[in-house]
C-alpha positions as a printed Julia matrix, in Angstrom:
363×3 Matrix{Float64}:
 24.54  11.77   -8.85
 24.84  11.9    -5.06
 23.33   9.04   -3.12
 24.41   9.35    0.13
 22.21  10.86    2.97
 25.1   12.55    4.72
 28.52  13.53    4.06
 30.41  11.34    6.5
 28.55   8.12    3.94
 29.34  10.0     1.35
 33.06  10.31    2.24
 32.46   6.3     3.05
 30.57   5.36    0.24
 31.18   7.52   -2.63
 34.43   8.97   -2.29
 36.15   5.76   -1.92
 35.8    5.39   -5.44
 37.14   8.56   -6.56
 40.69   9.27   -8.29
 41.4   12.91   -6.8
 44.53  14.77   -8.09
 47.02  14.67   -4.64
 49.83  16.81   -5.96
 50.99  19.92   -4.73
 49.2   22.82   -6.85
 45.92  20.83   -6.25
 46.44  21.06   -2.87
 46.06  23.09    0.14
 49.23  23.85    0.35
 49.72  24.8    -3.29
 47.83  27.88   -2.99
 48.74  29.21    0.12
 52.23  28.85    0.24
 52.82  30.12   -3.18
 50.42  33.2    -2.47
 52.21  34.16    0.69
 55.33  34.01   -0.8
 54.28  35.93   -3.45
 52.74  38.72   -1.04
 55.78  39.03    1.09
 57.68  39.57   -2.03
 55.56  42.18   -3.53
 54.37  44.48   -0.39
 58.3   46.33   -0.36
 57.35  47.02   -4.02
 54.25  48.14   -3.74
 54.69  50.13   -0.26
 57.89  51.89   -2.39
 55.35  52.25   -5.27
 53.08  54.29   -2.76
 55.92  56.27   -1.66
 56.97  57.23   -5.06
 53.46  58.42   -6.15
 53.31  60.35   -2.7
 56.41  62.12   -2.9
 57.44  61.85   -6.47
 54.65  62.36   -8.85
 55.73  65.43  -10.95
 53.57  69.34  -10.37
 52.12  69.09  -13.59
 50.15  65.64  -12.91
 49.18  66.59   -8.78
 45.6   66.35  -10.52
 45.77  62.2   -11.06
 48.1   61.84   -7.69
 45.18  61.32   -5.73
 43.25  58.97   -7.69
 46.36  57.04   -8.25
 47.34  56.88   -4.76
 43.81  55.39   -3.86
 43.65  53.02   -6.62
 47.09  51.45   -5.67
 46.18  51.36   -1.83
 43.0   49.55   -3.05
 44.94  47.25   -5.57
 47.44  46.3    -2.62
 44.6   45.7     0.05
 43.01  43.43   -2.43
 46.0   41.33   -3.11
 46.75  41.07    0.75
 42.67  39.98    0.67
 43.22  37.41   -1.82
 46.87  36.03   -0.65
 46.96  36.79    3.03
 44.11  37.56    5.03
 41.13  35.34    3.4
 43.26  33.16    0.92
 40.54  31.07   -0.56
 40.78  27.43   -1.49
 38.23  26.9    -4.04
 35.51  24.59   -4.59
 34.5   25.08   -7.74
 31.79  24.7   -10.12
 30.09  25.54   -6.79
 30.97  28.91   -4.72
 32.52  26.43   -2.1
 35.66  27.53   -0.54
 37.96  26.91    2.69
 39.72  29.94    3.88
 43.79  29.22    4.45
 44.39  33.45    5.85
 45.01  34.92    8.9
 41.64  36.01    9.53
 40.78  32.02   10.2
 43.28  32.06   12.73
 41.03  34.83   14.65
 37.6   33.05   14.16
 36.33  35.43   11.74
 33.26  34.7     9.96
 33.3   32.69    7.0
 30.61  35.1     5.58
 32.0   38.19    6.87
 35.37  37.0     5.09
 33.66  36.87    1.49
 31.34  39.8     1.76
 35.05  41.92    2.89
 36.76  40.27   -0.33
 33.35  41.4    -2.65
 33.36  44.88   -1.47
 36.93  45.67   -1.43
 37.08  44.24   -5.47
 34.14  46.33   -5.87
 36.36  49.43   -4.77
 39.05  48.47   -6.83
 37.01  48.6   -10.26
 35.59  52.04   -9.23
 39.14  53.34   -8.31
 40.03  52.6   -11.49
 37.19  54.19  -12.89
 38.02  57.09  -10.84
 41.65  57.41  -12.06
 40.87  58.06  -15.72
 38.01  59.78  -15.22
 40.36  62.04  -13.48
 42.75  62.1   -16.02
 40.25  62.91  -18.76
 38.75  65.61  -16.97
 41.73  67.42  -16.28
 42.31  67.37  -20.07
 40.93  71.13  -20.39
 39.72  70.54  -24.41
 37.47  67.98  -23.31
 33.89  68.45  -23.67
 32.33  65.51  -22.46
 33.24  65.35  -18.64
 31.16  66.13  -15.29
 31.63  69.56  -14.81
 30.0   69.67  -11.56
 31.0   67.89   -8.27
 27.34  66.93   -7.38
 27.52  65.17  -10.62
 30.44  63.22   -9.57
 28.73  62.08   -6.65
 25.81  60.45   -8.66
 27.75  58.77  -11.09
 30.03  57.22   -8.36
 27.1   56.46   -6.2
 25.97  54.47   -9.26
 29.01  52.76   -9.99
 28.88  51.73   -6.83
 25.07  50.22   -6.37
 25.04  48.65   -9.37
 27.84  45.89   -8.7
 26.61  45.89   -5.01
 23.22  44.78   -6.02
 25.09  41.25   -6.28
 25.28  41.64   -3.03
 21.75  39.86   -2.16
 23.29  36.69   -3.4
 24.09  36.52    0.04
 20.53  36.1     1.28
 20.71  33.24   -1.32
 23.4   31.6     1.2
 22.32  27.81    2.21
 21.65  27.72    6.05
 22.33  23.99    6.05
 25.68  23.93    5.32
 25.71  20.09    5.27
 22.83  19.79    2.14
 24.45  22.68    0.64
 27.69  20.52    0.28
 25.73  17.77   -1.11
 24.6   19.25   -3.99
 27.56  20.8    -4.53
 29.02  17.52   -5.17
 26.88  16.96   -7.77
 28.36  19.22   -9.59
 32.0   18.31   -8.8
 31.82  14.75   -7.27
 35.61  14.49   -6.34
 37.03  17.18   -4.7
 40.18  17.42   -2.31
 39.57  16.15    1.01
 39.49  19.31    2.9
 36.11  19.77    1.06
 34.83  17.4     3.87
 36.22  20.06    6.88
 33.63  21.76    8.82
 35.44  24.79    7.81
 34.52  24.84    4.2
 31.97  26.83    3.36
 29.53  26.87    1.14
 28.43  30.12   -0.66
 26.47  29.33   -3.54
 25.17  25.64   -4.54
 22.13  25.9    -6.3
 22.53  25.41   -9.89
 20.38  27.91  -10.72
 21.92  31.21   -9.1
 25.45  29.5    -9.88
 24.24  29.95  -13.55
 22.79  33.45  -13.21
 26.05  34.5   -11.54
 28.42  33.54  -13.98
 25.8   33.85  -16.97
 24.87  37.64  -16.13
 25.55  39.26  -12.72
 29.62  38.68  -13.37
 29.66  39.7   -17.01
 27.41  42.87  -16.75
 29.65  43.87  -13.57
 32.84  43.59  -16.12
 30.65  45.21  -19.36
 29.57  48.11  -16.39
 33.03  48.48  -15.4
 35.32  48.5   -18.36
 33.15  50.14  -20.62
 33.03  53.55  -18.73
 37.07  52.6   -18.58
 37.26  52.29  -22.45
 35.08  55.4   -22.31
 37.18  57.77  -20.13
 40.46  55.75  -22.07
 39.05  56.92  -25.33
 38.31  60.67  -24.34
 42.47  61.14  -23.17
 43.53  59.3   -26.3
 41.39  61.13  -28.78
 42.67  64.75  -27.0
 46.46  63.6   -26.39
 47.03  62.08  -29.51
 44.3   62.91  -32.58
 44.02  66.84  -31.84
 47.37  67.97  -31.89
 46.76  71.42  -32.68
 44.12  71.66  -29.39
 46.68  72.3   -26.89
 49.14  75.0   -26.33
 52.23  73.34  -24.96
 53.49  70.95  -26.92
 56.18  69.84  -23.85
 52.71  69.68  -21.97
 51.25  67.38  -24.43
 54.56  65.14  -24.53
 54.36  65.08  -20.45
 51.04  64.34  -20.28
 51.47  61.57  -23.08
 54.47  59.76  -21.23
 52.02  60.23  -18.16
 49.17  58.63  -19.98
 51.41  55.98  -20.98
 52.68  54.41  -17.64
 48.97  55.15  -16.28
 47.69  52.96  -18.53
 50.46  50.27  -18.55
 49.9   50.41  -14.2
 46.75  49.88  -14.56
 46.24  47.58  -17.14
 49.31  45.24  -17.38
 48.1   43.48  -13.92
 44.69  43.26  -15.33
 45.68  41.2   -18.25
 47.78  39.08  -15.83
 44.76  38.66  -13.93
 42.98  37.64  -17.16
 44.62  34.92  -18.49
 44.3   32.57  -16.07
 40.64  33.4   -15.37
 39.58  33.05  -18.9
 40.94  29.72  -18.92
 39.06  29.12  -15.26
 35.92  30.39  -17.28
 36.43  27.9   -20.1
 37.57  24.96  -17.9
 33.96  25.48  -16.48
 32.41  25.83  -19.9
 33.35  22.63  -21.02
 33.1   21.17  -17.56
 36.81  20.45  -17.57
 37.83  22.13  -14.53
 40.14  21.13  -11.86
 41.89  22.12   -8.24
 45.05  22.78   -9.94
 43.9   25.55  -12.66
 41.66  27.01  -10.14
 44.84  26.84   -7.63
 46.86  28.54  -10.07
 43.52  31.15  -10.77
 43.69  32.86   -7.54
 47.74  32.52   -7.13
 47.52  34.87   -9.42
 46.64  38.37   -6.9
 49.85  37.65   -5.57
 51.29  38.02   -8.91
 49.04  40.84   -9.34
 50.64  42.82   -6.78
 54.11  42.6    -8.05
 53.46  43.15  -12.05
 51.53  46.55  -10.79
 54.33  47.89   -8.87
 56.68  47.38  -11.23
 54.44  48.58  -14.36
 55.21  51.85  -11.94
 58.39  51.75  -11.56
 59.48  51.12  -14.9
 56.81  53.27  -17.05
 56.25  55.84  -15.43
 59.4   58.69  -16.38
 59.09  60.64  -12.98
 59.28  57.37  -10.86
 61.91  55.03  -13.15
 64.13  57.89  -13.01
 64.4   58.52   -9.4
 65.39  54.99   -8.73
 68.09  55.12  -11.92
 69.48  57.91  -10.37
 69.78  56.44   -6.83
 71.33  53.38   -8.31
 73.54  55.64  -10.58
 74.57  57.69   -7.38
 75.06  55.07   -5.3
 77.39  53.13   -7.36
 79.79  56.39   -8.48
 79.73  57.51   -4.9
 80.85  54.41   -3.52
 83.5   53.9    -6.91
 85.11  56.77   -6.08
 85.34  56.6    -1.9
 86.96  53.41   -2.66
 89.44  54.76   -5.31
 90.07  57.36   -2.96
 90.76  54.91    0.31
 93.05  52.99   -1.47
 95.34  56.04   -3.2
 95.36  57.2     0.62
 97.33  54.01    1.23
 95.8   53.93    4.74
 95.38  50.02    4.74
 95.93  47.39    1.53
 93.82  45.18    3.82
 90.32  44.46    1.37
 88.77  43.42    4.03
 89.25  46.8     6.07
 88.6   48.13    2.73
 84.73  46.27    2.47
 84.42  47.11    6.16
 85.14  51.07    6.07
 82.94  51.51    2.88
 80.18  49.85    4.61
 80.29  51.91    7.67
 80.65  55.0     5.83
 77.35  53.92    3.88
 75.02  53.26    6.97
């Protein structure tokens, strides 16, 4: 229990006595160095990714391009969120965090930087939504779809107020920061250092809300979500793959399966990335065993993210995986036989004139 007055005797007092974890994941450092690398490695991927769905999506799926374009620009702007721009070092039990991105470095608001983060994973789950939705209504045999555009709207204007209503856990936010962090350290008595920073901020610290938020506003959010996913998931499977004798084409059906396929591997693959660590976050806190290093490790994770997406992509969906086999494939015979060809000429035995020529003919 936290006797101190103030944090600066706290720091003096308490903290002394504390054995806090100084290695690298649990640090600072651990999580932003690893997330930026990650992010830089992953945005060529995912900006070819966007290209490929742009340009390369085949005639007979232009009804999911769209959705699929906006739910990987969504996807991408959250992992640049998460690993670039806000990058936040956790304080947990407590919604306690210092932000590490670049929007620090221009004095954005701490507040403003959360409530950005909120809305654009908000966005993400309905794009989601929206992409097999989309692919279930375009599936003519189905029944149970909106037929109407107005009833569109309504159902994505709910999707959307629903999770926003979380939202006024913001007018929850402590206005004395310093009192805030006090009882946060009740509930985690020894965090890193930085905790101490006038930059850490504190979001949510009353024990109370902290239980109603992971108790009920964070599960319904994920029951709200993923069951209308499992809902639109099970409409495409039960028409792609249990009526057979529904549709016309069976080279449509085939397409539309393969289709179905790398949708749902794009799409869900990441997720289950994503999962892992956070269900061992959410029983770390459970059993009140958490520490900086799993919830370090937690949030590395969107950089991951970012990367496992774009190449779910690339490699299942057909249209996509085979345009970049075939540029490999052409690449390599083209430049086989200009180098066959050189050398019968005789014009130089010089390799290195060779290397040089090939490579000037290529750029």
């Amino acid at each position: 229990m936290v006797s101190a007055q103030s944090l600066s005797e706290y720091y003096s007092n308490n903290y002394s006595k504390c054995s806090v974890d100084n290695s690298f994941l649990a640090s600072w450092q651990g999580l932003a160095y690893p997330s930026h690398v990650f992010q830089a490695i992953g945005f060529p991927f995912q900006m070819l990714t966007f290209w490929l769905i742009l340009k390369k999506t085949p005639d007979n799926m232009k009804s999911i391009k769209k959705p699929l374009l906006i739910a990987h620009i969504l996807c991408t702007l959250l992992d640049i969120h998460f690993s670039t721009l806000v990058t936040p070092y956790m304080f947990l039990p407590s919604f306690t965090y210092l932000p590490l991105g670049v929007l620090s470095l221009f004095k954005v608001p701490v507040l403003v930087q959360s409530f950005l983060m909120v809305e654009t994973l908000i966005a993400v789950l309905i794009s989601l939504v929206y992409v097999f939705e989309c692919r279930s209504r375009s599936i003519q045999e189905n029944r149970i779809k909106f037929e109407s555009k107005t009833a569109r709207i309504i159902y994505y204007v709910i999707l959307y107020l629903l999770p926003s209503l979380s939202l006024l856990l913001y007018f929850k936010v402590p206005h004395n920061q310093e009192t805030a962090k006090l009882e946060a350290l009740q509930l985690f008595p020894c965090p890193s250092k930085e905790f101490f920073l006038d930059e850490t901020f504190v979001v949510l610290s009353d024990p109370f809300w902290l239980s109603f938020t992971l108790a009920f506003a964070i599960p319904a959010i994920a029951i709200l979500f993923f069951g209308n996913i499992i809902f639109h998931v099970s409409c495409c499977i039960f028409h792609l793959y249990m009526t057979p004798g529904a549709m016309t084409s069976i080279r449509t059906r085939l397409i539309q399966r393969r289709f179905f396929i790398g949708l749902f591997a794009q799409t869900g693959v990441p997720f289950v990335v994503l999962a892992i660590p956070y269900t061992l976050l959410g029983v770390s806190m459970a059993i009140n065993r958490i520490s900086q290093v799993i919830t370090n490790l937690s949030f590395i994770s969107f950089g991951l993210h970012g990367i496992v997406e774009s190449s779910c992509a690339l490699t299942f969906h057909h249209s996509y995986r085979l345009y970049i086999q075939n540029i490999f494939m052409k690449t390599k015979t083209i430049k086989s036989e200009f180098l066959r060809l050189y050398q019968v000429t005789g014009v130089s035995r010089d390799p290195l004139i060779y290397e040089e020529s090939v490579n000037n003919w290529f750029q």
